[in-house]
Amino acid sequence: MKEKLYQRLIELTNGKQSSNLLQVIAKAKWSKRIIPSYMKLYDINLEEVSKKQQQFASLHDFFTRELLEEARPIEKNPMVYVSPVDAKVESFGRIEWDMTFLVKGKPYALEDLLGHSERAANYVDGHFIVFYLSPADYHRIHSPIDGEVLRQYTLGQKSYPVNQIGLTYGKKPISHNYRLVTELKTAHNQQVAFIKVGATFVNSIVLTNRTIHWYKGQEVGYFSFGSTVVMLFEKDSIEFTENVVQGNPIRMGEAFANML
């Protein structure tokens, strides 16, 4: 009952008009007056931000803020994957033989997530990890590894919440939301799916790097709202590091998986 009620309410409010309204408000000049309250609410550390508070033109400008380079050191070991975002580890584990994985008790099909059965087959019996970004987090996206972009494409139209309530009661938001899929081939010949998922009615995932070669820690884009990143790995290609614990925070540039 709760699940159906939640889904009905979300459907009533999720559309182009609500998405456009949120973006207009966040980008309006007057919205910069909200920044001090936003910072206080989410306890945001300005010392690591590249600009001073008064230099931000809008709430959106602040939300997509850049950090000082030294604020996020990058693990240099070429055999290590680093977190592409500041986030919480929402879920991780093994991809099952039937090409599904579980998040909040919901089975997600790789074919739905990637939009292609043959591409999904590359990750059978591999591993997955889900990173959840709250409104408090730094929202720039960085490359998790050195690699070559094999393909990049978008799927989905609407974007439903991917917070705790959304993942529990929503209609499988990870595999149905608007999302940008990037598949990379690493220097060690591993194939990795790097999926950026939009959230809460705002479908804006902005690419800032359209080159073919990505380098670990290099900025590749940003989210315009709280969002999620999913990464998929081939069978017997990685093992997660000890700091990968469900619910634990992780910062961009920190190691989360070792290549095998």
C-alpha angles and dihedrals in degrees: 000000000000090000094053093045091051092049092049092051092048092049091052093055102033114094145097093285095055091043093050092046092054091050093047091051094046092049097044115113092234090058090077086077087069093058097087091052091044091052092049094046093052098031094235117189109229093187091079095045119102095225135044119252095254092054094068113101097204145352088267090054089053094043091056092042123155122230132222109271093240091053092079113036113198122228102241101200104117090213092060131085115216129206110268092209146022102262151119120271099246098177142339139172146102126332108234127238090255090058097254135121132189128241118173089346093304119121114229121199117222090216090058092046096049098030092226130081097208092051090047090054090065090071102046110137089005128115137269136196130191121206117196120204116203123203087262095061132096103261105203115114122221135188112268094208144002107276152132120259107240096180140343127196143150129240135182131028114221125050123218126193115282097194123111094284094044094051091047100045105017128100096263094293095186093064099031105041123094105280142172114223121202122181116198134193111210127216086255091057097253119142117221132184113216110189124187113200124200121221147198101018095304110108096184113132105158122202115214096174120053097167123120096232117065125191126209111269094011114136112249103169148318142244122237093210142013106309149159137246123204123193125193126197133193123251115288092000104113147014122208120244123242093259091065101101125148109261095015120130119239131188129222109268096028118123117253105161139026123214117242 
